[in-house]
């Protein structure tokens, strides 16, 4: 969606000891497909000890009504702070982030309240903001359902075989586990969109 609007897109990824680091290889390929520069920044995994997405061991099942064990402390605040610095340094007009609140997974930093608060921070905490032209925070997926997101991706020509959603992909080829909460939500989205997911799963035919 950013590519449709802008001649220059920088795709930003983070390596923070996530167990689903396979997403970084996917991001590199997708950025190349889109003709975008791909920047990968590292954050110390020591920041996130205690998150099931960083700590080793089996993934705990989510408990309805609670913030999941896969919550990563202040992750989107940190990611957006880095993206904001890069955007301001390069004179970019927009920072885009794919947070989604409709199929709300219990993550506080995926909600409209968080997005609105961060936009206020941009306005008061950056030179561009104080000078009256703050970097705009763009969240086009915020209120879309997972099914709508899949349909939009298909319309835009996204190669979903090159995307990764699983929290616990298999080492090596990155096949999705098919059992974690992220895999369930992805399956729900593809089913709602009436689209066959081309991404390989553990146990599925190649
Ligand atoms: Zn999974």
mmCIF file of C-alpha atoms and ligand atoms in Angstrom:
data_model
loop_
_atom_site.group_PDB
_atom_site.id
_atom_site.type_symbol
_atom_site.label_atom_id
_atom_site.label_comp_id
_atom_site.label_asym_id
_atom_site.label_seq_id
_atom_site.Cartn_x
_atom_site.Cartn_y
_atom_site.Cartn_z
ATOM 1 C CA UNK A 1 0.000 0.000 0.000
ATOM 2 C CA UNK A 2 2.922 2.334 0.731
ATOM 3 C CA UNK A 3 4.453 1.412 -2.621
ATOM 4 C CA UNK A 4 1.289 2.507 -4.438
ATOM 5 C CA UNK A 5 1.579 5.969 -2.882
ATOM 6 C CA UNK A 6 5.285 6.610 -2.791
ATOM 7 C CA UNK A 7 8.200 6.446 -5.157
ATOM 8 C CA UNK A 8 10.631 5.721 -2.342
ATOM 9 C CA UNK A 9 9.884 3.096 0.300
ATOM 10 C CA UNK A 10 12.261 1.875 2.988
ATOM 11 C CA UNK A 11 11.216 -1.448 4.531
ATOM 12 C CA UNK A 12 12.355 -1.691 8.142
ATOM 13 C CA UNK A 13 12.776 -4.981 9.996
ATOM 14 C CA UNK A 14 14.053 -5.768 13.464
ATOM 15 C CA UNK A 15 16.108 -8.629 14.776
ATOM 16 C CA UNK A 16 15.491 -8.991 18.518
ATOM 17 C CA UNK A 17 15.994 -12.668 19.189
ATOM 18 C CA UNK A 18 12.492 -13.557 18.042
ATOM 19 C CA UNK A 19 11.856 -17.275 17.684
ATOM 20 C CA UNK A 20 10.181 -16.497 14.358
ATOM 21 C CA UNK A 21 13.318 -14.904 12.854
ATOM 22 C CA UNK A 22 12.329 -16.632 9.609
ATOM 23 C CA UNK A 23 10.175 -13.526 9.028
ATOM 24 C CA UNK A 24 13.368 -11.563 8.322
ATOM 25 C CA UNK A 25 14.190 -13.685 5.269
ATOM 26 C CA UNK A 26 10.599 -13.263 4.068
ATOM 27 C CA UNK A 27 10.796 -9.508 4.612
ATOM 28 C CA UNK A 28 13.992 -9.286 2.576
ATOM 29 C CA UNK A 29 12.368 -11.066 -0.375
ATOM 30 C CA UNK A 30 9.169 -9.022 -0.188
ATOM 31 C CA UNK A 31 11.132 -5.771 -0.030
ATOM 32 C CA UNK A 32 13.057 -6.844 -3.106
ATOM 33 C CA UNK A 33 9.780 -7.673 -4.895
ATOM 34 C CA UNK A 34 8.515 -4.191 -4.060
ATOM 35 C CA UNK A 35 11.705 -2.452 -5.127
ATOM 36 C CA UNK A 36 12.179 -1.150 -1.597
ATOM 37 C CA UNK A 37 15.397 -0.692 0.309
ATOM 38 C CA UNK A 38 15.452 -3.144 3.240
ATOM 39 C CA UNK A 39 17.008 -1.970 6.498
ATOM 40 C CA UNK A 40 17.412 -4.442 9.378
ATOM 41 C CA UNK A 41 18.109 -3.061 12.847
ATOM 42 C CA UNK A 42 19.038 -5.091 15.917
ATOM 43 C CA UNK A 43 17.517 -4.724 19.373
ATOM 44 C CA UNK A 44 18.982 -6.610 22.308
ATOM 45 C CA UNK A 45 16.965 -9.731 23.210
ATOM 46 C CA UNK A 46 17.852 -8.884 26.830
ATOM 47 C CA UNK A 47 15.135 -6.235 26.651
ATOM 48 C CA UNK A 48 12.457 -8.845 26.118
ATOM 49 C CA UNK A 49 13.293 -11.701 28.480
ATOM 50 C CA UNK A 50 10.100 -13.243 29.748
ATOM 51 C CA UNK A 51 8.251 -12.939 26.445
ATOM 52 C CA UNK A 52 7.323 -16.305 24.974
ATOM 53 C CA UNK A 53 8.289 -14.939 21.552
ATOM 54 C CA UNK A 54 11.903 -14.578 22.673
ATOM 55 C CA UNK A 55 12.440 -17.151 25.420
ATOM 56 C CA UNK A 56 13.099 -20.778 24.421
ATOM 57 C CA UNK A 57 10.670 -23.556 25.248
ATOM 58 C CA UNK A 58 7.190 -24.477 24.105
ATOM 59 C CA UNK A 59 4.715 -21.683 23.322
ATOM 60 C CA UNK A 60 2.021 -21.456 26.008
ATOM 61 C CA UNK A 61 -1.561 -21.568 24.784
ATOM 62 C CA UNK A 62 -3.315 -18.176 24.973
ATOM 63 C CA UNK A 63 -5.788 -17.606 27.808
ATOM 64 C CA UNK A 64 -8.880 -15.726 26.597
ATOM 65 C CA UNK A 65 -9.294 -12.286 28.128
ATOM 66 C CA UNK A 66 -5.649 -11.868 29.123
ATOM 67 C CA UNK A 67 -2.640 -10.291 27.445
ATOM 68 C CA UNK A 68 -0.907 -13.225 25.711
ATOM 69 C CA UNK A 69 2.459 -14.633 26.815
ATOM 70 C CA UNK A 70 3.599 -13.785 23.276
ATOM 71 C CA UNK A 71 3.312 -10.075 24.117
ATOM 72 C CA UNK A 72 6.748 -8.455 23.702
ATOM 73 C CA UNK A 73 7.318 -5.597 26.199
ATOM 74 C CA UNK A 74 6.728 -2.214 24.545
ATOM 75 C CA UNK A 75 7.671 -3.671 21.164
ATOM 76 C CA UNK A 76 5.680 -1.378 18.911
ATOM 77 C CA UNK A 77 6.762 1.667 20.932
ATOM 78 C CA UNK A 78 10.400 0.711 20.328
ATOM 79 C CA UNK A 79 9.915 -0.213 16.675
ATOM 80 C CA UNK A 80 8.048 3.001 15.915
ATOM 81 C CA UNK A 81 10.629 5.110 17.757
ATOM 82 C CA UNK A 82 13.335 3.678 15.481
ATOM 83 C CA UNK A 83 11.178 4.090 12.385
ATOM 84 C CA UNK A 84 10.438 7.680 13.368
ATOM 85 C CA UNK A 85 14.129 8.513 13.746
ATOM 86 C CA UNK A 86 14.910 6.991 10.347
ATOM 87 C CA UNK A 87 11.972 8.797 8.747
ATOM 88 C CA UNK A 88 12.922 12.176 10.155
ATOM 89 C CA UNK A 89 16.599 11.700 9.272
ATOM 90 C CA UNK A 90 15.695 10.872 5.677
ATOM 91 C CA UNK A 91 12.961 13.485 5.315
ATOM 92 C CA UNK A 92 10.215 10.888 4.857
ATOM 93 C CA UNK A 93 6.589 11.999 5.043
ATOM 94 C CA UNK A 94 5.059 8.824 6.450
ATOM 95 C CA UNK A 95 5.753 5.927 8.761
ATOM 96 C CA UNK A 96 3.564 2.908 8.052
ATOM 97 C CA UNK A 97 2.907 0.070 10.495
ATOM 98 C CA UNK A 98 0.648 -2.940 9.982
ATOM 99 C CA UNK A 99 -1.014 -3.042 13.389
ATOM 100 C CA UNK A 100 -4.489 -4.551 13.420
ATOM 101 C CA UNK A 101 -7.015 -4.083 16.196
ATOM 102 C CA UNK A 102 -10.179 -5.663 14.809
ATOM 103 C CA UNK A 103 -9.307 -9.269 15.499
ATOM 104 C CA UNK A 104 -7.787 -7.903 18.676
ATOM 105 C CA UNK A 105 -5.329 -10.398 20.096
ATOM 106 C CA UNK A 106 -4.996 -8.653 23.452
ATOM 107 C CA UNK A 107 -1.920 -6.637 22.480
ATOM 108 C CA UNK A 108 -2.194 -3.121 23.954
ATOM 109 C CA UNK A 109 0.158 -1.626 21.372
ATOM 110 C CA UNK A 110 -2.049 -2.625 18.420
ATOM 111 C CA UNK A 111 -5.021 -0.483 19.454
ATOM 112 C CA UNK A 112 -6.252 2.872 18.102
ATOM 113 C CA UNK A 113 -5.498 4.455 21.516
ATOM 114 C CA UNK A 114 -1.856 3.520 21.115
ATOM 115 C CA UNK A 115 -1.678 4.818 17.544
ATOM 116 C CA UNK A 116 -3.279 8.126 18.541
ATOM 117 C CA UNK A 117 -0.901 8.537 21.493
ATOM 118 C CA UNK A 118 2.146 7.853 19.314
ATOM 119 C CA UNK A 119 0.949 10.393 16.726
ATOM 120 C CA UNK A 120 0.807 12.987 19.523
ATOM 121 C CA UNK A 121 4.345 12.050 20.529
ATOM 122 C CA UNK A 122 5.520 12.583 16.931
ATOM 123 C CA UNK A 123 3.939 16.048 16.926
ATOM 124 C CA UNK A 124 5.675 17.197 20.117
ATOM 125 C CA UNK A 125 8.882 15.162 20.084
ATOM 126 C CA UNK A 126 10.425 15.769 16.658
ATOM 127 C CA UNK A 127 11.800 18.783 14.820
ATOM 128 C CA UNK A 128 9.499 18.119 11.872
ATOM 129 C CA UNK A 129 6.555 18.027 14.283
ATOM 130 C CA UNK A 130 7.442 21.246 16.078
ATOM 131 C CA UNK A 131 7.977 22.952 12.721
ATOM 132 C CA UNK A 132 4.417 22.021 11.785
ATOM 133 C CA UNK A 133 4.965 19.124 9.380
ATOM 134 C CA UNK A 134 5.052 15.992 11.552
ATOM 135 C CA UNK A 135 5.772 12.614 10.018
ATOM 136 C CA UNK A 136 2.373 10.987 9.519
ATOM 137 C CA UNK A 137 1.690 7.663 11.213
ATOM 138 C CA UNK A 138 -0.151 5.446 8.734
ATOM 139 C CA UNK A 139 -2.038 2.347 9.946
ATOM 140 C CA UNK A 140 -4.199 1.186 7.028
ATOM 141 C CA UNK A 141 -4.789 -2.293 8.494
ATOM 142 C CA UNK A 142 -5.875 -1.003 11.909
ATOM 143 C CA UNK A 143 -9.626 -1.567 11.510
ATOM 144 C CA UNK A 144 -9.635 -4.192 8.747
ATOM 145 C CA UNK A 145 -10.602 -7.798 9.449
ATOM 146 C CA UNK A 146 -8.027 -10.514 8.726
ATOM 147 C CA UNK A 147 -10.171 -11.549 5.731
ATOM 148 C CA UNK A 148 -10.141 -7.993 4.364
ATOM 149 C CA UNK A 149 -6.360 -7.868 4.790
ATOM 150 C CA UNK A 150 -5.926 -11.063 2.766
ATOM 151 C CA UNK A 151 -8.243 -9.787 0.033
ATOM 152 C CA UNK A 152 -6.389 -6.463 -0.138
ATOM 153 C CA UNK A 153 -3.073 -8.281 -0.353
ATOM 154 C CA UNK A 154 -4.331 -10.457 -3.200
ATOM 155 C CA UNK A 155 -5.586 -7.349 -5.032
ATOM 156 C CA UNK A 156 -2.147 -5.760 -4.632
ATOM 157 C CA UNK A 157 -0.358 -8.853 -5.936
ATOM 158 C CA UNK A 158 1.291 -9.882 -2.662
ATOM 159 C CA UNK A 159 2.988 -13.260 -2.970
ATOM 160 C CA UNK A 160 1.636 -14.785 0.244
ATOM 161 C CA UNK A 161 3.861 -17.834 -0.218
ATOM 162 C CA UNK A 162 6.682 -15.469 0.713
ATOM 163 C CA UNK A 163 5.014 -14.207 3.891
ATOM 164 C CA UNK A 164 5.361 -15.639 7.380
ATOM 165 C CA UNK A 165 2.922 -15.290 10.269
ATOM 166 C CA UNK A 166 3.747 -18.266 12.490
ATOM 167 C CA UNK A 167 5.173 -17.579 15.955
ATOM 168 C CA UNK A 168 7.028 -20.883 15.984
ATOM 169 C CA UNK A 169 8.144 -21.816 12.457
ATOM 170 C CA UNK A 170 10.255 -24.878 11.766
ATOM 171 C CA UNK A 171 13.986 -24.259 11.723
ATOM 172 C CA UNK A 172 15.444 -24.358 8.231
ATOM 173 C CA UNK A 173 12.642 -23.912 5.732
ATOM 174 C CA UNK A 174 10.413 -21.873 8.067
ATOM 175 C CA UNK A 175 7.295 -23.990 7.505
ATOM 176 C CA UNK A 176 4.413 -22.768 9.663
ATOM 177 C CA UNK A 177 3.507 -24.887 12.719
ATOM 178 C CA UNK A 178 -0.219 -24.709 11.989
ATOM 179 C CA UNK A 179 -0.997 -24.765 15.717
ATOM 180 C CA UNK A 180 -0.043 -21.421 17.286
ATOM 181 C CA UNK A 181 -2.391 -18.474 17.752
ATOM 182 C CA UNK A 182 -0.841 -16.593 14.820
ATOM 183 C CA UNK A 183 -1.355 -19.618 12.544
ATOM 184 C CA UNK A 184 -5.011 -19.847 13.679
ATOM 185 C CA UNK A 185 -5.616 -16.164 12.970
ATOM 186 C CA UNK A 186 -3.971 -16.431 9.563
ATOM 187 C CA UNK A 187 -6.105 -19.478 8.698
ATOM 188 C CA UNK A 188 -9.240 -17.574 9.783
ATOM 189 C CA UNK A 189 -8.291 -14.698 7.491
ATOM 190 C CA UNK A 190 -7.683 -16.866 4.445
ATOM 191 C CA UNK A 191 -10.914 -18.806 5.091
ATOM 192 C CA UNK A 192 -12.918 -15.565 5.388
ATOM 193 C CA UNK A 193 -11.365 -14.285 2.165
ATOM 194 C CA UNK A 194 -12.041 -17.557 0.340
ATOM 195 C CA UNK A 195 -8.379 -17.786 -0.645
ATOM 196 C CA UNK A 196 -6.113 -20.842 -0.386
ATOM 197 C CA UNK A 197 -3.029 -20.030 1.697
ATOM 198 C CA UNK A 198 0.033 -20.933 -0.416
ATOM 199 C CA UNK A 199 2.397 -20.889 2.569
ATOM 200 C CA UNK A 200 3.759 -24.342 3.444
ATOM 201 C CA UNK A 201 2.849 -25.808 6.836
ATOM 202 C CA UNK A 202 4.506 -28.562 8.804
ATOM 203 C CA UNK A 203 2.990 -31.835 7.650
ATOM 204 C CA UNK A 204 1.474 -30.415 4.460
ATOM 205 C CA UNK A 205 2.493 -31.580 1.012
ATOM 206 C CA UNK A 206 5.331 -29.479 -0.471
HETATM 207 ZN ZN1 LIG B 1 2.352 -21.320 13.989
#
